[in-house]
PDB file of C-alpha atoms in Angstrom:
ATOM      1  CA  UNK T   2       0.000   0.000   0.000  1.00  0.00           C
ATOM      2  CA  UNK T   3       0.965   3.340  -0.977  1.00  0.00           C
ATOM      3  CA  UNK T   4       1.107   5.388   2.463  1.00  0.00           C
ATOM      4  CA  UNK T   5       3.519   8.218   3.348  1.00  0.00           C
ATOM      5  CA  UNK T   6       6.836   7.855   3.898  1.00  0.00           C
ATOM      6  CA  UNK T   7       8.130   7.639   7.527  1.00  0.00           C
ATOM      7  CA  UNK T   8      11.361   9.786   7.706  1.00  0.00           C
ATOM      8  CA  UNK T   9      11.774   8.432  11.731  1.00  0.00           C
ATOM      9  CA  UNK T  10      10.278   5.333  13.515  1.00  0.00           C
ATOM     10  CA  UNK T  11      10.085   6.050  17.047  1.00  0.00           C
ATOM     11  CA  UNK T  12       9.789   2.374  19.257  1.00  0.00           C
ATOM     12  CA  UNK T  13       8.033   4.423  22.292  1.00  0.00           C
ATOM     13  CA  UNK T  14       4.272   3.745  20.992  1.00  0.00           C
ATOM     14  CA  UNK T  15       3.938   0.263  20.436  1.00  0.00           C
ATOM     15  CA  UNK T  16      -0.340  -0.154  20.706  1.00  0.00           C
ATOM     16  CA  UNK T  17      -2.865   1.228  18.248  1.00  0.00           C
ATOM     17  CA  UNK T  18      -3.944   3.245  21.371  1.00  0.00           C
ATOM     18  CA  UNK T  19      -1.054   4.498  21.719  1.00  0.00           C
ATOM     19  CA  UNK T  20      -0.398   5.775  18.356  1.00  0.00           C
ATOM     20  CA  UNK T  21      -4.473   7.688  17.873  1.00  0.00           C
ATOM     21  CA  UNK T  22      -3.647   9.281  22.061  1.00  0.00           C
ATOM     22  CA  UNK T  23      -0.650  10.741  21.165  1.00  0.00           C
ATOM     23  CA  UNK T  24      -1.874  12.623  17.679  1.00  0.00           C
ATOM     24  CA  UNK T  25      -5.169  13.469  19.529  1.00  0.00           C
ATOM     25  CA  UNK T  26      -3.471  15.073  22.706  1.00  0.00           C
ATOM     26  CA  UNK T  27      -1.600  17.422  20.146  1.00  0.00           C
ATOM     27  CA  UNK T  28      -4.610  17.929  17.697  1.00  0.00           C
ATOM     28  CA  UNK T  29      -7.201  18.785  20.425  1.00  0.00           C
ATOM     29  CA  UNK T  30      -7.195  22.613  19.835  1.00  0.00           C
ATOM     30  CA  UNK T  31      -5.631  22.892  16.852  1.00  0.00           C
ATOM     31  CA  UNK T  32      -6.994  25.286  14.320  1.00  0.00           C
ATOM     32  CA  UNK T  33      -7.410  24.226  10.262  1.00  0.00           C
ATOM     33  CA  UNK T  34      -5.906  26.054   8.364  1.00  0.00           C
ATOM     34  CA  UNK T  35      -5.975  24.793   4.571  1.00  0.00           C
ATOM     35  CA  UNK T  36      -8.047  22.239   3.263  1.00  0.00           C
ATOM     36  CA  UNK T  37      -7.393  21.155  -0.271  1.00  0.00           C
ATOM     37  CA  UNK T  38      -8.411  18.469  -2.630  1.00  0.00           C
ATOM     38  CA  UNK T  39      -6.419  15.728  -3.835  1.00  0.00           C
ATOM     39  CA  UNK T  40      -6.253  13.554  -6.904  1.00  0.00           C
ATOM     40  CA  UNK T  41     -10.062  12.125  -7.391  1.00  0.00           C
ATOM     41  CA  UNK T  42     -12.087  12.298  -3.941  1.00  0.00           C
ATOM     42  CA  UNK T  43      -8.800  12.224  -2.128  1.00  0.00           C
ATOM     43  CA  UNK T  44      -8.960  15.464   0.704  1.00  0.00           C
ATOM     44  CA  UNK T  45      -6.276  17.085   2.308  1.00  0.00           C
ATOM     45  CA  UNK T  46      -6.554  19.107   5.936  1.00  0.00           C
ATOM     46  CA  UNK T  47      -3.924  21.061   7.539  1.00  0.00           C
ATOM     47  CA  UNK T  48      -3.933  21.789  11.078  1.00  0.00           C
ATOM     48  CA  UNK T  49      -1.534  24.686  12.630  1.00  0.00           C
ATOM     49  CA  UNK T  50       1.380  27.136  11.112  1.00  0.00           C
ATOM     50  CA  UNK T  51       1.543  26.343   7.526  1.00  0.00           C
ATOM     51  CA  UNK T  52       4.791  25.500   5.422  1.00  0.00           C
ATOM     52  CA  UNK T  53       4.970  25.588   1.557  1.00  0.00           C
ATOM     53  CA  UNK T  54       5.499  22.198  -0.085  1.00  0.00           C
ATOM     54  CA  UNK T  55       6.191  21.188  -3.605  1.00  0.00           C
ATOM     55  CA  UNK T  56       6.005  17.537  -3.397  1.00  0.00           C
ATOM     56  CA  UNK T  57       3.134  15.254  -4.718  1.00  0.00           C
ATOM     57  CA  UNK T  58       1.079  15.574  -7.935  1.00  0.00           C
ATOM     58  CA  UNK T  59      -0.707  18.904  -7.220  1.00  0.00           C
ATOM     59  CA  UNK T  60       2.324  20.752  -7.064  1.00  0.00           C
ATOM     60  CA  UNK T  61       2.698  23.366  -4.168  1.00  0.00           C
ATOM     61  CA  UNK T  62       0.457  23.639  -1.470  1.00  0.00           C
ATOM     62  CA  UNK T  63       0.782  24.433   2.127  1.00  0.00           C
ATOM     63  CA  UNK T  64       1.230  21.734   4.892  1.00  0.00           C
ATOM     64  CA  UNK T  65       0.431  22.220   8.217  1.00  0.00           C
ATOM     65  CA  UNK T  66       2.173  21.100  11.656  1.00  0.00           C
ATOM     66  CA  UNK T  67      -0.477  18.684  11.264  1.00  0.00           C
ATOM     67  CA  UNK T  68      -2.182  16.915   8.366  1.00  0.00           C
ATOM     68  CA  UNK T  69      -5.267  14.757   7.580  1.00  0.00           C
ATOM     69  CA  UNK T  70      -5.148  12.805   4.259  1.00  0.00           C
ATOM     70  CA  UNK T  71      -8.450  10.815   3.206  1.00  0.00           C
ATOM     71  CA  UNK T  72      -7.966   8.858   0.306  1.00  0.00           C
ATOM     72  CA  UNK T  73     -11.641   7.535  -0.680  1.00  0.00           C
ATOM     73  CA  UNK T  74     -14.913   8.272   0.992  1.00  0.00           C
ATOM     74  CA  UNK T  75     -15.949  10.853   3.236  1.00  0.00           C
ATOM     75  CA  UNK T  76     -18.043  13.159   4.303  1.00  0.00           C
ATOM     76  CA  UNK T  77     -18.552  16.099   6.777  1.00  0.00           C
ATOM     77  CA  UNK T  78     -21.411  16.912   8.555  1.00  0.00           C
ATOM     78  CA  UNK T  79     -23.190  18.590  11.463  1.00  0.00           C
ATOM     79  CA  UNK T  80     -25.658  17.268  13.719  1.00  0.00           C
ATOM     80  CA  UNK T  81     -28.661  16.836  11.346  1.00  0.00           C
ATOM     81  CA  UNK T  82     -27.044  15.594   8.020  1.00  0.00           C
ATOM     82  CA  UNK T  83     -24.659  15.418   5.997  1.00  0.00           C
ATOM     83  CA  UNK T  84     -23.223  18.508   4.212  1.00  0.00           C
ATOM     84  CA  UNK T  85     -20.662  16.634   1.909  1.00  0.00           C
ATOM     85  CA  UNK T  86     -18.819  14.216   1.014  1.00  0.00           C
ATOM     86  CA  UNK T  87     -16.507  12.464  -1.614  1.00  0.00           C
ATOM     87  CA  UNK T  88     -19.604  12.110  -4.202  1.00  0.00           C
ATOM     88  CA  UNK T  89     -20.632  15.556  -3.797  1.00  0.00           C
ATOM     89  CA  UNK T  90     -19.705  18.063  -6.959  1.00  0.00           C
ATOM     90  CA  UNK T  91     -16.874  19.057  -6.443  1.00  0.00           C
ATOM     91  CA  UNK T  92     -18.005  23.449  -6.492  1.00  0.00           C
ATOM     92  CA  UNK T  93     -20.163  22.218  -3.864  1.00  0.00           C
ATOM     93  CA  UNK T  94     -17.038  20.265  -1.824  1.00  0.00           C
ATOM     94  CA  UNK T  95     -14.596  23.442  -2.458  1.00  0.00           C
ATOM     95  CA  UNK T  96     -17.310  25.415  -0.286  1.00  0.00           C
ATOM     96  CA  UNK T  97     -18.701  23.156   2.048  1.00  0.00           C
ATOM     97  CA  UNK T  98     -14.822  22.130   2.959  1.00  0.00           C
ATOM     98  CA  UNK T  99     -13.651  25.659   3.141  1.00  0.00           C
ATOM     99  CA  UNK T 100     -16.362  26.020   6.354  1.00  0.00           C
ATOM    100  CA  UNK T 101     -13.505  24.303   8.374  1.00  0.00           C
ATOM    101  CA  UNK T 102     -11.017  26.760   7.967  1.00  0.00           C
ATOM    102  CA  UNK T 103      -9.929  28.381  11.351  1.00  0.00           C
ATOM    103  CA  UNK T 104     -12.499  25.826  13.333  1.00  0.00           C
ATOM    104  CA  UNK T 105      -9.969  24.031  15.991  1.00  0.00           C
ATOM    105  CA  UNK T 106     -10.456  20.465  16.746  1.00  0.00           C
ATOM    106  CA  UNK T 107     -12.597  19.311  19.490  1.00  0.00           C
ATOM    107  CA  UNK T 108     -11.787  15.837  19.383  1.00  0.00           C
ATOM    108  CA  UNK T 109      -9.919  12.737  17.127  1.00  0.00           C
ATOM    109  CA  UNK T 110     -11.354   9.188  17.869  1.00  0.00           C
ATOM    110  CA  UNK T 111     -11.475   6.225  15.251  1.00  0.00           C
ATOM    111  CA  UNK T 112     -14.820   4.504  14.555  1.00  0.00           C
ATOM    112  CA  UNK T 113     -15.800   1.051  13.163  1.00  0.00           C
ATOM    113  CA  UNK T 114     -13.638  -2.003  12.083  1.00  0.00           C
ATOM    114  CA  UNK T 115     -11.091  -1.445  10.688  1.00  0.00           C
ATOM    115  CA  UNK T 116     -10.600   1.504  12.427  1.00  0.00           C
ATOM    116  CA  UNK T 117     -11.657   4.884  10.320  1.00  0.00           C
ATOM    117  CA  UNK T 118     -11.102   8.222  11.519  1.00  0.00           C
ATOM    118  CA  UNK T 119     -13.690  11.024  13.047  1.00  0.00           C
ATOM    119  CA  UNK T 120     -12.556  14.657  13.349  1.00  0.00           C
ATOM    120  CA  UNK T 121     -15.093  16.627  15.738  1.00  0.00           C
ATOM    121  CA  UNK T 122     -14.812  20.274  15.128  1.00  0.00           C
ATOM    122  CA  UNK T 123     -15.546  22.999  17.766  1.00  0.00           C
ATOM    123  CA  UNK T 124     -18.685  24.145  16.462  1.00  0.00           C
ATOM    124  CA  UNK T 125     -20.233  20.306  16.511  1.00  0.00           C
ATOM    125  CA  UNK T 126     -19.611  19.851  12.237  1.00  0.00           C
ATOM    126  CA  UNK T 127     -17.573  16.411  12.012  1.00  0.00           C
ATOM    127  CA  UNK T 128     -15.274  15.193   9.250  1.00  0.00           C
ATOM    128  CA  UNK T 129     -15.241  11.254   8.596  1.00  0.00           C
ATOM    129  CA  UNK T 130     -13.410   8.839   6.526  1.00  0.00           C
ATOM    130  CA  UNK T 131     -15.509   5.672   5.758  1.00  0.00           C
ATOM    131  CA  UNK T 132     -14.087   2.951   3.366  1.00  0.00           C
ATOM    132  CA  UNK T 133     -16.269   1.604   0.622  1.00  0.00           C
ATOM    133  CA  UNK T 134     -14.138  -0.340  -1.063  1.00  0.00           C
ATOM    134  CA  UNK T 135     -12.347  -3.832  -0.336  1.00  0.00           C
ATOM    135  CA  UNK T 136      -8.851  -3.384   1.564  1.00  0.00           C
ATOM    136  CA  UNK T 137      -8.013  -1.210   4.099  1.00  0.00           C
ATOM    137  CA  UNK T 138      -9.821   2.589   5.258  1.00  0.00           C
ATOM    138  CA  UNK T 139      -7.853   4.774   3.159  1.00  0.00           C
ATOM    139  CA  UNK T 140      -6.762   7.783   5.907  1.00  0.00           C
ATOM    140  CA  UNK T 141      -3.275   8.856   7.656  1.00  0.00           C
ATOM    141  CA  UNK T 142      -2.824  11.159  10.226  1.00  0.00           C
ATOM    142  CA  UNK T 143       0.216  13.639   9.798  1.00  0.00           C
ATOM    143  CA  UNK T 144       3.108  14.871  12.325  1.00  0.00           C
ATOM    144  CA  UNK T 145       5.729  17.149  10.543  1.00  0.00           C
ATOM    145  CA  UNK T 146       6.820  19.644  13.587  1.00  0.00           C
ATOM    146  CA  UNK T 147       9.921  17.239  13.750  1.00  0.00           C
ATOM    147  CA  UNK T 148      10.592  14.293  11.951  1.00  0.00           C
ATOM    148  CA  UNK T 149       7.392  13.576   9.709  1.00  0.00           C
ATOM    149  CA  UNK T 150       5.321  10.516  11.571  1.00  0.00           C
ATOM    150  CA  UNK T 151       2.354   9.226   9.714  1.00  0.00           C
ATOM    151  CA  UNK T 152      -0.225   6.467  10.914  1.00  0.00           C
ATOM    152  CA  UNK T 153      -2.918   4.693   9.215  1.00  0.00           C
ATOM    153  CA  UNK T 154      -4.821   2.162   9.643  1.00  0.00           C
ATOM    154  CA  UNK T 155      -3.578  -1.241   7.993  1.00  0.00           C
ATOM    155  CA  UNK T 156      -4.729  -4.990   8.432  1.00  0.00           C
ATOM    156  CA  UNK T 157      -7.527  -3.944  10.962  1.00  0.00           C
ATOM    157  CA  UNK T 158      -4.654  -1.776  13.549  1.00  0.00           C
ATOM    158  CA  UNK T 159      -3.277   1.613  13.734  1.00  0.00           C
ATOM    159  CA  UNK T 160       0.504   1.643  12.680  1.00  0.00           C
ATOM    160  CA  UNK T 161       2.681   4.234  11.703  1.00  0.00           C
ATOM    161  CA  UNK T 162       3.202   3.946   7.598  1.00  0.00           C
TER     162      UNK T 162
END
């Protein structure tokens, strides 16, 4: 599986709980500040002080402290429905995405087996992957204030990827 490379493999978070506590813990107030879309559905959230980047296939964008990548499905909704997701047009996505930016996170918790990730924002609106497809939910979770850490979920657990 294609996943993000891993420039350092710390050996000090060994369980899957381990792994989703210690990106929550720095997430939890957070703000978003660029949200971008990817090749296909694929969506792209940045949390904290941004950095230019001119790596992957849509040439330079920003990266935060902190990323979210979600490769397939999605969506993002409040407490009533819905408001979109990876099938939606994607005017309607650019728009309805762009709502997160400077909302801080509220909370980071995975959902489901295999694990998929939930995003709670602070005004209630949550961001969720959900896998439709056979293999494994297509999200990582990004940690680039030092040496970049990613995790994902592969084979059912939490590892870093």
């Amino acid at each position: 599986r294609d996943c993000v490379l891993m420039r350092s493999q710390p050996q000090l978070f060994q369980m899957d709980e381990d792994w989703l506590d210690r990106f929550s813990a720095a997430l939890i107030g957070k703000a978003v500040t660029h949200v971008w879309r990817g090749y296909g559905s694929a969506i792209f959230v940045e949390f904290g002080a941004l950095a230019m980047s001119t790596s992957g296939r849509n040439g330079v964008q920003p990266q935060g402290e902190f990323g979210l990548m979600i490769e397939w499905s999605w969506r993002l909704s409040d407490s009533c429905s819905v408001l979109c997701g990876s099938w939606s047009e994607e005017q309607d996505c650019a728009a309805c995405l762009g709502r997160l930016i400077g909302l801080t996170v509220a909370e980071v918790q995975t959902f489901a087996q295999p694990p998929e990730i939930l995003v709670v924002f602070s005004n209630g609106l949550s961001l969720a992957s959900f896998m439709t497809a056979q293999g494994d939910p297509g999200w990582a979770l990004f940690d680039r204030r030092e040496a970049e850490i990613a995790i994902g979920c592969e084979g059912g657990r939490i590892v870093p990827c």
